[in-house]
Amino acid sequence: MLSPPLLRLFPGRLSAFPLFLLALLLGFASLLWLQLSCSGEGPAPGGQHRGVPRQPCPPPAPLQPPEEDPAWGPHRLALLVPFRERFEELLAFVPYMHRFLSKKRIRHRIFILNQVDHFRFNRASLINVGFLESGNDTDYIAMHDVDLLPLNEHLDYSFPEAGPFHVASPELHPLYHYKTYVGGILLLTKQHYELCNGMSNRFWGWGREDDEFYRRIKGAGLQVRRPSGITTGYETFQHLHDPAWRKRDQKRIAAQKQEQFKVDREGGLNNVRYRIESRTDLSVAGAPCTVLNILLDCDTNETPWCTFG
């Protein structure tokens, strides 16, 4: 429905055609504003002063790929993308990654794991849900941030048979360079993810779930592998996140400050609590993806820091 201010602009009963024109104009204005805000033209968003970083424009997508071909190999990747209210990044991510993977002849499905409950964001639980809902036609996963685009075509997204493969390694990631970092983009076979019992569900808010998962990987007897022969350094990825627009939820509530450094030896795939509100197959600029609207559940006696209060 239109909001009351907009309704006052259109007295009387509205027909379908004026509503369609209004939606079209609003969509065009939004796309124009996105282009101006990321290209450096026009006024800074929100009246910001000079020197505040703008939202970066995504790189141009590779050429339109051929349709997926079984001859590309027996494996299929489930690209798991934890998500909440970052639609500008999603509009760039889905078509770019579909073309990037197709150009590399990687059979894949893209899953947007959209958290729609009222709890704090839980990246690890969303990945657990995506794993459980990704179907039997995929045999390995990529835990992939929506704001990280690979720019080097030599990056390997193939089946990680020898063990977890950290695409966004500390030597290449534009921000995080400590040696135990496994965030950003991490590939695992489904068998290896199950061996780790997935990720801990205790991490509400931003950060630390990757560090705990690194310890799970080591505890399962697995060795993290990383790219070799990549010479583009910190220019290997484009990081779309703009801190001036997207504030990270870094609050540490109640006992969370102490709990965030502990290994969760009980929880993971075996106890993630959720409900799928809807499952929608759609196309973004010709690139197919599946959007899962996910309602996570939280036991406030176990993790009282899951709520914003």
PDB file of C-alpha atoms in Angstrom:
ATOM      1  CA  MET A   1       0.000   0.000   0.000  1.00  0.00           C
ATOM      2  CA  LEU A   2       1.036   3.616  -0.488  1.00  0.00           C
ATOM      3  CA  SER A   3       2.000   5.552   2.621  1.00  0.00           C
ATOM      4  CA  PRO A   4      -0.422   8.303   3.843  1.00  0.00           C
ATOM      5  CA  PRO A   5       1.762  11.162   2.505  1.00  0.00           C
ATOM      6  CA  LEU A   6       1.777   9.588  -0.950  1.00  0.00           C
ATOM      7  CA  LEU A   7      -1.962   8.920  -0.789  1.00  0.00           C
ATOM      8  CA  ARG A   8      -2.593  12.616  -0.177  1.00  0.00           C
ATOM      9  CA  LEU A   9      -0.781  13.337  -3.431  1.00  0.00           C
ATOM     10  CA  PHE A  10      -3.288  11.183  -5.333  1.00  0.00           C
ATOM     11  CA  PRO A  11      -6.866  12.053  -4.297  1.00  0.00           C
ATOM     12  CA  GLY A  12      -9.701   9.731  -5.195  1.00  0.00           C
ATOM     13  CA  ARG A  13      -9.530   6.138  -6.309  1.00  0.00           C
ATOM     14  CA  LEU A  14      -6.340   5.152  -8.157  1.00  0.00           C
ATOM     15  CA  SER A  15      -6.439   2.856 -11.169  1.00  0.00           C
ATOM     16  CA  ALA A  16      -3.783   0.241 -11.875  1.00  0.00           C
ATOM     17  CA  PHE A  17      -2.101   2.257 -14.638  1.00  0.00           C
ATOM     18  CA  PRO A  18      -1.153   5.350 -12.548  1.00  0.00           C
ATOM     19  CA  LEU A  19       0.119   3.042  -9.796  1.00  0.00           C
ATOM     20  CA  PHE A  20       2.260   1.217 -12.335  1.00  0.00           C
ATOM     21  CA  LEU A  21       3.689   4.497 -13.629  1.00  0.00           C
ATOM     22  CA  LEU A  22       4.429   5.649 -10.079  1.00  0.00           C
ATOM     23  CA  ALA A  23       6.259   2.401  -9.285  1.00  0.00           C
ATOM     24  CA  LEU A  24       8.236   2.687 -12.528  1.00  0.00           C
ATOM     25  CA  LEU A  25       9.277   6.264 -11.768  1.00  0.00           C
ATOM     26  CA  LEU A  26      10.281   5.402  -8.197  1.00  0.00           C
ATOM     27  CA  GLY A  27      12.335   2.440  -9.427  1.00  0.00           C
ATOM     28  CA  PHE A  28      14.108   4.584 -12.005  1.00  0.00           C
ATOM     29  CA  ALA A  29      14.836   7.301  -9.421  1.00  0.00           C
ATOM     30  CA  SER A  30      16.275   4.702  -7.008  1.00  0.00           C
ATOM     31  CA  LEU A  31      18.580   3.260  -9.667  1.00  0.00           C
ATOM     32  CA  LEU A  32      19.713   6.770 -10.683  1.00  0.00           C
ATOM     33  CA  TRP A  33      20.458   7.721  -7.088  1.00  0.00           C
ATOM     34  CA  LEU A  34      22.408   4.476  -6.545  1.00  0.00           C
ATOM     35  CA  GLN A  35      24.534   5.172  -9.627  1.00  0.00           C
ATOM     36  CA  LEU A  36      25.231   8.787  -8.624  1.00  0.00           C
ATOM     37  CA  SER A  37      26.011   7.880  -4.999  1.00  0.00           C
ATOM     38  CA  CYS A  38      28.552   5.215  -5.954  1.00  0.00           C
ATOM     39  CA  SER A  39      30.139   7.004  -8.900  1.00  0.00           C
ATOM     40  CA  GLY A  40      31.065  10.121  -6.993  1.00  0.00           C
ATOM     41  CA  GLU A  41      28.684  12.419  -8.899  1.00  0.00           C
ATOM     42  CA  GLY A  42      26.003  14.502  -7.257  1.00  0.00           C
ATOM     43  CA  PRO A  43      25.693  15.351  -3.535  1.00  0.00           C
ATOM     44  CA  ALA A  44      27.020  12.993  -0.885  1.00  0.00           C
ATOM     45  CA  PRO A  45      24.312  10.750   0.631  1.00  0.00           C
ATOM     46  CA  GLY A  46      22.582  12.120   3.722  1.00  0.00           C
ATOM     47  CA  GLY A  47      24.335  15.463   3.454  1.00  0.00           C
ATOM     48  CA  GLN A  48      27.692  13.927   4.344  1.00  0.00           C
ATOM     49  CA  HIS A  49      30.823  16.040   4.066  1.00  0.00           C
ATOM     50  CA  ARG A  50      33.687  15.493   1.718  1.00  0.00           C
ATOM     51  CA  GLY A  51      36.096  12.781   2.789  1.00  0.00           C
ATOM     52  CA  VAL A  52      33.380  10.329   3.800  1.00  0.00           C
ATOM     53  CA  PRO A  53      33.732   7.238   1.595  1.00  0.00           C
ATOM     54  CA  ARG A  54      30.919   6.643  -0.860  1.00  0.00           C
ATOM     55  CA  GLN A  55      29.415   3.301  -1.645  1.00  0.00           C
ATOM     56  CA  PRO A  56      31.744   1.794  -4.286  1.00  0.00           C
ATOM     57  CA  CYS A  57      30.333   0.852  -7.654  1.00  0.00           C
ATOM     58  CA  PRO A  58      30.483  -2.855  -8.488  1.00  0.00           C
ATOM     59  CA  PRO A  59      32.865  -3.874 -11.247  1.00  0.00           C
ATOM     60  CA  PRO A  60      31.356  -4.654 -14.632  1.00  0.00           C
ATOM     61  CA  ALA A  61      30.110  -8.222 -14.846  1.00  0.00           C
ATOM     62  CA  PRO A  62      31.795 -10.660 -17.218  1.00  0.00           C
ATOM     63  CA  LEU A  63      30.098 -11.406 -20.508  1.00  0.00           C
ATOM     64  CA  GLN A  64      26.845 -13.378 -20.523  1.00  0.00           C
ATOM     65  CA  PRO A  65      27.822 -17.006 -19.825  1.00  0.00           C
ATOM     66  CA  PRO A  66      26.566 -20.122 -21.557  1.00  0.00           C
ATOM     67  CA  GLU A  67      23.867 -22.163 -19.871  1.00  0.00           C
ATOM     68  CA  GLU A  68      25.047 -24.648 -17.256  1.00  0.00           C
ATOM     69  CA  ASP A  69      26.320 -27.793 -18.925  1.00  0.00           C
ATOM     70  CA  PRO A  70      26.642 -31.243 -17.255  1.00  0.00           C
ATOM     71  CA  ALA A  71      29.951 -31.534 -19.096  1.00  0.00           C
ATOM     72  CA  TRP A  72      31.331 -28.941 -16.652  1.00  0.00           C
ATOM     73  CA  GLY A  73      31.705 -31.763 -14.132  1.00  0.00           C
ATOM     74  CA  PRO A  74      29.841 -33.886 -11.586  1.00  0.00           C
ATOM     75  CA  HIS A  75      29.904 -31.358  -8.722  1.00  0.00           C
ATOM     76  CA  ARG A  76      27.541 -28.468  -7.994  1.00  0.00           C
ATOM     77  CA  LEU A  77      28.227 -25.600  -5.608  1.00  0.00           C
ATOM     78  CA  ALA A  78      25.663 -24.178  -3.185  1.00  0.00           C
ATOM     79  CA  LEU A  79      26.608 -20.511  -2.804  1.00  0.00           C
ATOM     80  CA  LEU A  80      25.260 -19.581   0.659  1.00  0.00           C
ATOM     81  CA  VAL A  81      24.840 -15.837   1.163  1.00  0.00           C
ATOM     82  CA  PRO A  82      23.767 -14.623   4.637  1.00  0.00           C
ATOM     83  CA  PHE A  83      21.668 -11.523   4.135  1.00  0.00           C
ATOM     84  CA  ARG A  84      19.630  -8.789   5.759  1.00  0.00           C
ATOM     85  CA  GLU A  85      18.554  -5.464   4.225  1.00  0.00           C
ATOM     86  CA  ARG A  86      21.483  -4.995   1.841  1.00  0.00           C
ATOM     87  CA  PHE A  87      19.589  -4.886  -1.437  1.00  0.00           C
ATOM     88  CA  GLU A  88      21.979  -2.576  -3.317  1.00  0.00           C
ATOM     89  CA  GLU A  89      24.780  -5.064  -2.743  1.00  0.00           C
ATOM     90  CA  LEU A  90      22.517  -7.993  -3.642  1.00  0.00           C
ATOM     91  CA  LEU A  91      21.604  -6.424  -6.992  1.00  0.00           C
ATOM     92  CA  ALA A  92      25.307  -6.292  -7.852  1.00  0.00           C
ATOM     93  CA  PHE A  93      26.276  -9.622  -6.272  1.00  0.00           C
ATOM     94  CA  VAL A  94      23.853 -12.109  -7.859  1.00  0.00           C
ATOM     95  CA  PRO A  95      24.421 -11.334 -11.560  1.00  0.00           C
ATOM     96  CA  TYR A  96      28.157 -10.823 -11.052  1.00  0.00           C
ATOM     97  CA  MET A  97      28.691 -14.139  -9.243  1.00  0.00           C
ATOM     98  CA  HIS A  98      26.464 -16.078 -11.642  1.00  0.00           C
ATOM     99  CA  ARG A  99      28.514 -14.872 -14.596  1.00  0.00           C
ATOM    100  CA  PHE A 100      31.834 -15.284 -12.783  1.00  0.00           C
ATOM    101  CA  LEU A 101      31.110 -18.911 -11.836  1.00  0.00           C
ATOM    102  CA  SER A 102      29.596 -19.784 -15.217  1.00  0.00           C
ATOM    103  CA  LYS A 103      32.635 -18.393 -17.006  1.00  0.00           C
ATOM    104  CA  LYS A 104      34.729 -20.743 -14.846  1.00  0.00           C
ATOM    105  CA  ARG A 105      32.358 -23.612 -15.732  1.00  0.00           C
ATOM    106  CA  ILE A 106      31.302 -24.110 -12.107  1.00  0.00           C
ATOM    107  CA  ARG A 107      27.823 -25.609 -11.789  1.00  0.00           C
ATOM    108  CA  HIS A 108      26.118 -23.708  -8.986  1.00  0.00           C
ATOM    109  CA  ARG A 109      23.004 -22.527  -7.215  1.00  0.00           C
ATOM    110  CA  ILE A 110      22.839 -19.211  -5.347  1.00  0.00           C
ATOM    111  CA  PHE A 111      20.900 -19.146  -2.065  1.00  0.00           C
ATOM    112  CA  ILE A 112      20.101 -15.781  -0.454  1.00  0.00           C
ATOM    113  CA  LEU A 113      19.592 -16.518   3.250  1.00  0.00           C
ATOM    114  CA  ASN A 114      17.386 -13.617   4.276  1.00  0.00           C
ATOM    115  CA  GLN A 115      16.885 -13.271   8.043  1.00  0.00           C
ATOM    116  CA  VAL A 116      13.385 -11.844   8.588  1.00  0.00           C
ATOM    117  CA  ASP A 117      12.890 -12.316  12.340  1.00  0.00           C
ATOM    118  CA  HIS A 118      13.410  -9.575  14.946  1.00  0.00           C
ATOM    119  CA  PHE A 119      16.566 -10.974  16.530  1.00  0.00           C
ATOM    120  CA  ARG A 120      20.068  -9.681  15.927  1.00  0.00           C
ATOM    121  CA  PHE A 121      21.803 -10.889  12.785  1.00  0.00           C
ATOM    122  CA  ASN A 122      23.236 -14.411  13.059  1.00  0.00           C
ATOM    123  CA  ARG A 123      25.457 -15.215  10.084  1.00  0.00           C
ATOM    124  CA  ALA A 124      26.473 -18.655  11.353  1.00  0.00           C
ATOM    125  CA  SER A 125      22.914 -19.859  11.954  1.00  0.00           C
ATOM    126  CA  LEU A 126      21.894 -18.648   8.497  1.00  0.00           C
ATOM    127  CA  ILE A 127      24.711 -20.679   6.948  1.00  0.00           C
ATOM    128  CA  ASN A 128      23.570 -23.728   8.927  1.00  0.00           C
ATOM    129  CA  VAL A 129      20.040 -23.231   7.591  1.00  0.00           C
ATOM    130  CA  GLY A 130      21.311 -22.736   4.047  1.00  0.00           C
ATOM    131  CA  PHE A 131      23.279 -25.958   4.290  1.00  0.00           C
ATOM    132  CA  LEU A 132      20.220 -27.896   5.472  1.00  0.00           C
ATOM    133  CA  GLU A 133      17.958 -26.371   2.811  1.00  0.00           C
ATOM    134  CA  SER A 134      20.335 -26.491  -0.161  1.00  0.00           C
ATOM    135  CA  GLY A 135      19.103 -29.841  -1.464  1.00  0.00           C
ATOM    136  CA  ASN A 136      20.711 -33.055  -2.616  1.00  0.00           C
ATOM    137  CA  ASP A 137      21.737 -31.700  -6.017  1.00  0.00           C
ATOM    138  CA  THR A 138      24.654 -29.742  -4.479  1.00  0.00           C
ATOM    139  CA  ASP A 139      27.650 -31.440  -2.887  1.00  0.00           C
ATOM    140  CA  TYR A 140      29.758 -28.535  -1.649  1.00  0.00           C
ATOM    141  CA  ILE A 141      29.151 -25.057  -0.245  1.00  0.00           C
ATOM    142  CA  ALA A 142      30.656 -21.596  -0.347  1.00  0.00           C
ATOM    143  CA  MET A 143      30.067 -19.460   2.725  1.00  0.00           C
ATOM    144  CA  HIS A 144      30.103 -16.148   0.842  1.00  0.00           C
ATOM    145  CA  ASP A 145      29.723 -12.550   2.062  1.00  0.00           C
ATOM    146  CA  VAL A 146      27.379 -10.495  -0.116  1.00  0.00           C
ATOM    147  CA  ASP A 147      29.749  -7.512  -0.134  1.00  0.00           C
ATOM    148  CA  LEU A 148      32.828  -9.333  -1.453  1.00  0.00           C
ATOM    149  CA  LEU A 149      33.292  -9.759  -5.215  1.00  0.00           C
ATOM    150  CA  PRO A 150      36.206 -11.730  -6.705  1.00  0.00           C
ATOM    151  CA  LEU A 151      38.045  -9.728  -9.352  1.00  0.00           C
ATOM    152  CA  ASN A 152      40.736 -12.267 -10.284  1.00  0.00           C
ATOM    153  CA  GLU A 153      39.484 -14.952 -12.668  1.00  0.00           C
ATOM    154  CA  HIS A 154      42.186 -17.352 -11.457  1.00  0.00           C
ATOM    155  CA  LEU A 155      40.577 -17.751  -8.026  1.00  0.00           C
ATOM    156  CA  ASP A 156      39.537 -21.358  -7.513  1.00  0.00           C
ATOM    157  CA  TYR A 157      35.879 -22.164  -6.724  1.00  0.00           C
ATOM    158  CA  SER A 158      36.088 -25.840  -7.679  1.00  0.00           C
ATOM    159  CA  PHE A 159      35.221 -28.837  -5.483  1.00  0.00           C
ATOM    160  CA  PRO A 160      37.506 -28.699  -2.376  1.00  0.00           C
ATOM    161  CA  GLU A 161      38.120 -32.423  -2.078  1.00  0.00           C
ATOM    162  CA  ALA A 162      41.362 -32.074  -0.090  1.00  0.00           C
ATOM    163  CA  GLY A 163      39.782 -29.946   2.640  1.00  0.00           C
ATOM    164  CA  PRO A 164      38.334 -26.486   3.353  1.00  0.00           C
ATOM    165  CA  PHE A 165      39.554 -23.928   0.831  1.00  0.00           C
ATOM    166  CA  HIS A 166      39.705 -20.300   1.965  1.00  0.00           C
ATOM    167  CA  VAL A 167      39.277 -18.207  -1.186  1.00  0.00           C
ATOM    168  CA  ALA A 168      39.436 -14.851   0.659  1.00  0.00           C
ATOM    169  CA  SER A 169      42.739 -15.647   2.357  1.00  0.00           C
ATOM    170  CA  PRO A 170      44.482 -13.176   4.698  1.00  0.00           C
ATOM    171  CA  GLU A 171      47.040 -12.439   1.970  1.00  0.00           C
ATOM    172  CA  LEU A 172      44.264 -11.345  -0.403  1.00  0.00           C
ATOM    173  CA  HIS A 173      41.341 -10.001   1.641  1.00  0.00           C
ATOM    174  CA  PRO A 174      41.249  -6.182   1.569  1.00  0.00           C
ATOM    175  CA  LEU A 175      40.644  -5.856   5.338  1.00  0.00           C
ATOM    176  CA  TYR A 176      41.475  -8.949   7.417  1.00  0.00           C
ATOM    177  CA  HIS A 177      45.028 -10.272   7.454  1.00  0.00           C
ATOM    178  CA  TYR A 178      45.506 -12.440  10.562  1.00  0.00           C
ATOM    179  CA  LYS A 179      46.630 -15.992   9.850  1.00  0.00           C
ATOM    180  CA  THR A 180      43.660 -17.834  11.425  1.00  0.00           C
ATOM    181  CA  TYR A 181      41.078 -15.804   9.480  1.00  0.00           C
ATOM    182  CA  VAL A 182      38.635 -17.994   7.501  1.00  0.00           C
ATOM    183  CA  GLY A 183      35.823 -15.511   6.785  1.00  0.00           C
ATOM    184  CA  GLY A 184      34.640 -13.793   3.633  1.00  0.00           C
ATOM    185  CA  ILE A 185      34.600 -16.765   1.244  1.00  0.00           C
ATOM    186  CA  LEU A 186      35.208 -20.339   2.408  1.00  0.00           C
ATOM    187  CA  LEU A 187      34.547 -23.535   0.428  1.00  0.00           C
ATOM    188  CA  LEU A 188      33.829 -26.905   2.069  1.00  0.00           C
ATOM    189  CA  THR A 189      32.437 -30.205   0.913  1.00  0.00           C
ATOM    190  CA  LYS A 190      29.150 -31.022   2.583  1.00  0.00           C
ATOM    191  CA  GLN A 191      30.803 -34.021   4.198  1.00  0.00           C
ATOM    192  CA  HIS A 192      33.451 -31.821   5.819  1.00  0.00           C
ATOM    193  CA  TYR A 193      30.867 -29.267   6.990  1.00  0.00           C
ATOM    194  CA  GLU A 194      28.913 -32.045   8.677  1.00  0.00           C
ATOM    195  CA  LEU A 195      32.136 -33.343  10.234  1.00  0.00           C
ATOM    196  CA  CYS A 196      32.487 -29.931  11.922  1.00  0.00           C
ATOM    197  CA  ASN A 197      28.793 -30.006  12.980  1.00  0.00           C
ATOM    198  CA  GLY A 198      28.410 -26.761  11.063  1.00  0.00           C
ATOM    199  CA  MET A 199      28.876 -23.438  12.821  1.00  0.00           C
ATOM    200  CA  SER A 200      27.935 -22.350  16.326  1.00  0.00           C
ATOM    201  CA  ASN A 201      24.497 -20.734  16.733  1.00  0.00           C
ATOM    202  CA  ARG A 202      25.600 -18.636  19.722  1.00  0.00           C
ATOM    203  CA  PHE A 203      27.007 -15.685  17.759  1.00  0.00           C
ATOM    204  CA  TRP A 204      24.372 -12.939  17.493  1.00  0.00           C
ATOM    205  CA  GLY A 205      25.551  -9.621  16.110  1.00  0.00           C
ATOM    206  CA  TRP A 206      28.693  -9.056  14.061  1.00  0.00           C
ATOM    207  CA  GLY A 207      31.921 -11.037  14.286  1.00  0.00           C
ATOM    208  CA  ARG A 208      33.751 -13.940  15.970  1.00  0.00           C
ATOM    209  CA  GLU A 209      31.753 -16.811  14.419  1.00  0.00           C
ATOM    210  CA  ASP A 210      34.511 -17.376  11.823  1.00  0.00           C
ATOM    211  CA  ASP A 211      37.201 -17.565  14.500  1.00  0.00           C
ATOM    212  CA  GLU A 212      35.214 -20.195  16.388  1.00  0.00           C
ATOM    213  CA  PHE A 213      34.675 -22.119  13.148  1.00  0.00           C
ATOM    214  CA  TYR A 214      38.438 -22.177  12.499  1.00  0.00           C
ATOM    215  CA  ARG A 215      38.839 -24.042  15.794  1.00  0.00           C
ATOM    216  CA  ARG A 216      36.106 -26.473  14.739  1.00  0.00           C
ATOM    217  CA  ILE A 217      37.944 -27.148  11.490  1.00  0.00           C
ATOM    218  CA  LYS A 218      41.155 -27.909  13.362  1.00  0.00           C
ATOM    219  CA  GLY A 219      39.271 -30.041  15.881  1.00  0.00           C
ATOM    220  CA  ALA A 220      37.834 -32.131  13.041  1.00  0.00           C
ATOM    221  CA  GLY A 221      41.356 -32.870  11.801  1.00  0.00           C
ATOM    222  CA  LEU A 222      40.975 -30.783   8.643  1.00  0.00           C
ATOM    223  CA  GLN A 223      43.608 -28.523   7.105  1.00  0.00           C
ATOM    224  CA  VAL A 224      42.650 -25.145   5.653  1.00  0.00           C
ATOM    225  CA  ARG A 225      44.094 -24.564   2.177  1.00  0.00           C
ATOM    226  CA  ARG A 226      44.460 -21.200   0.475  1.00  0.00           C
ATOM    227  CA  PRO A 227      45.083 -19.841  -3.043  1.00  0.00           C
ATOM    228  CA  SER A 228      48.581 -19.889  -4.507  1.00  0.00           C
ATOM    229  CA  GLY A 229      49.998 -18.050  -7.473  1.00  0.00           C
ATOM    230  CA  ILE A 230      47.602 -15.092  -7.110  1.00  0.00           C
ATOM    231  CA  THR A 231      49.610 -11.906  -7.688  1.00  0.00           C
ATOM    232  CA  THR A 232      46.882  -9.264  -7.292  1.00  0.00           C
ATOM    233  CA  GLY A 233      47.295  -8.985  -3.500  1.00  0.00           C
ATOM    234  CA  TYR A 234      44.734  -6.803  -1.740  1.00  0.00           C
ATOM    235  CA  GLU A 235      43.260  -5.839  -5.123  1.00  0.00           C
ATOM    236  CA  THR A 236      41.980  -9.399  -5.618  1.00  0.00           C
ATOM    237  CA  PHE A 237      38.495  -8.555  -4.311  1.00  0.00           C
ATOM    238  CA  GLN A 238      36.180  -5.596  -4.316  1.00  0.00           C
ATOM    239  CA  HIS A 239      34.646  -4.907  -0.928  1.00  0.00           C
ATOM    240  CA  LEU A 240      31.254  -3.253  -1.468  1.00  0.00           C
ATOM    241  CA  HIS A 241      30.593  -2.482   2.196  1.00  0.00           C
ATOM    242  CA  ASP A 242      30.454   1.216   3.018  1.00  0.00           C
ATOM    243  CA  PRO A 243      30.722   1.880   6.782  1.00  0.00           C
ATOM    244  CA  ALA A 244      29.159   5.314   6.307  1.00  0.00           C
ATOM    245  CA  TRP A 245      25.960   3.571   5.151  1.00  0.00           C
ATOM    246  CA  ARG A 246      26.079   0.205   6.935  1.00  0.00           C
ATOM    247  CA  LYS A 247      26.885   0.285  10.630  1.00  0.00           C
ATOM    248  CA  ARG A 248      27.947  -3.100  11.960  1.00  0.00           C
ATOM    249  CA  ASP A 249      26.183  -4.460  15.051  1.00  0.00           C
ATOM    250  CA  GLN A 250      29.253  -4.819  17.260  1.00  0.00           C
ATOM    251  CA  LYS A 251      27.523  -4.515  20.629  1.00  0.00           C
ATOM    252  CA  ARG A 252      28.473  -7.047  23.289  1.00  0.00           C
ATOM    253  CA  ILE A 253      25.480  -7.606  25.559  1.00  0.00           C
ATOM    254  CA  ALA A 254      25.328  -9.352  28.967  1.00  0.00           C
ATOM    255  CA  ALA A 255      27.851 -12.231  29.081  1.00  0.00           C
ATOM    256  CA  GLN A 256      28.513 -12.073  25.349  1.00  0.00           C
ATOM    257  CA  LYS A 257      31.892 -10.411  25.831  1.00  0.00           C
ATOM    258  CA  GLN A 258      33.193 -13.472  27.668  1.00  0.00           C
ATOM    259  CA  GLU A 259      31.274 -16.079  25.639  1.00  0.00           C
ATOM    260  CA  GLN A 260      32.532 -14.860  22.252  1.00  0.00           C
ATOM    261  CA  PHE A 261      35.982 -16.396  22.834  1.00  0.00           C
ATOM    262  CA  LYS A 262      34.744 -19.836  23.875  1.00  0.00           C
ATOM    263  CA  VAL A 263      34.411 -22.915  21.678  1.00  0.00           C
ATOM    264  CA  ASP A 264      30.832 -24.179  21.431  1.00  0.00           C
ATOM    265  CA  ARG A 265      31.290 -27.950  21.761  1.00  0.00           C
ATOM    266  CA  GLU A 266      27.587 -28.823  21.728  1.00  0.00           C
ATOM    267  CA  GLY A 267      25.749 -26.658  19.201  1.00  0.00           C
ATOM    268  CA  GLY A 268      25.752 -26.364  15.440  1.00  0.00           C
ATOM    269  CA  LEU A 269      23.859 -28.153  12.685  1.00  0.00           C
ATOM    270  CA  ASN A 270      22.326 -30.446  15.295  1.00  0.00           C
ATOM    271  CA  ASN A 271      20.437 -27.714  17.164  1.00  0.00           C
ATOM    272  CA  VAL A 272      19.821 -24.739  14.862  1.00  0.00           C
ATOM    273  CA  ARG A 273      16.228 -23.604  15.391  1.00  0.00           C
ATOM    274  CA  TYR A 274      14.420 -21.971  12.501  1.00  0.00           C
ATOM    275  CA  ARG A 275      11.395 -21.850  10.239  1.00  0.00           C
ATOM    276  CA  ILE A 276      11.283 -21.120   6.510  1.00  0.00           C
ATOM    277  CA  GLU A 277       8.690 -18.399   5.990  1.00  0.00           C
ATOM    278  CA  SER A 278       8.953 -18.535   2.195  1.00  0.00           C
ATOM    279  CA  ARG A 279      11.116 -19.904  -0.584  1.00  0.00           C
ATOM    280  CA  THR A 280      11.204 -17.962  -3.852  1.00  0.00           C
ATOM    281  CA  ASP A 281      13.071 -18.663  -7.076  1.00  0.00           C
ATOM    282  CA  LEU A 282      13.745 -15.448  -8.951  1.00  0.00           C
ATOM    283  CA  SER A 283      16.039 -13.826 -11.486  1.00  0.00           C
ATOM    284  CA  VAL A 284      18.215 -10.745 -10.934  1.00  0.00           C
ATOM    285  CA  ALA A 285      19.299  -9.246 -14.258  1.00  0.00           C
ATOM    286  CA  GLY A 286      18.952 -12.694 -15.811  1.00  0.00           C
ATOM    287  CA  ALA A 287      20.831 -14.498 -13.029  1.00  0.00           C
ATOM    288  CA  PRO A 288      18.846 -17.164 -11.131  1.00  0.00           C
ATOM    289  CA  CYS A 289      18.826 -17.388  -7.346  1.00  0.00           C
ATOM    290  CA  THR A 290      16.687 -18.761  -4.540  1.00  0.00           C
ATOM    291  CA  VAL A 291      15.640 -16.470  -1.692  1.00  0.00           C
ATOM    292  CA  LEU A 292      14.891 -18.163   1.621  1.00  0.00           C
ATOM    293  CA  ASN A 293      13.069 -15.949   4.124  1.00  0.00           C
ATOM    294  CA  ILE A 294      14.261 -17.398   7.410  1.00  0.00           C
ATOM    295  CA  LEU A 295      12.845 -16.973  10.903  1.00  0.00           C
ATOM    296  CA  LEU A 296      15.531 -17.918  13.414  1.00  0.00           C
ATOM    297  CA  ASP A 297      14.604 -18.835  16.962  1.00  0.00           C
ATOM    298  CA  CYS A 298      16.532 -17.922  20.095  1.00  0.00           C
ATOM    299  CA  ASP A 299      16.537 -19.330  23.614  1.00  0.00           C
ATOM    300  CA  THR A 300      17.021 -16.154  25.643  1.00  0.00           C
ATOM    301  CA  ASN A 301      18.047 -18.206  28.656  1.00  0.00           C
ATOM    302  CA  GLU A 302      21.001 -19.584  26.698  1.00  0.00           C
ATOM    303  CA  THR A 303      21.928 -16.512  24.650  1.00  0.00           C
ATOM    304  CA  PRO A 304      20.186 -13.426  26.084  1.00  0.00           C
ATOM    305  CA  TRP A 305      22.299 -11.279  23.730  1.00  0.00           C
ATOM    306  CA  CYS A 306      20.220 -12.370  20.706  1.00  0.00           C
ATOM    307  CA  THR A 307      17.800  -9.459  21.271  1.00  0.00           C
ATOM    308  CA  PHE A 308      18.501  -5.789  20.606  1.00  0.00           C
ATOM    309  CA  GLY A 309      17.280  -4.900  24.081  1.00  0.00           C
TER     310      GLY A 309
END
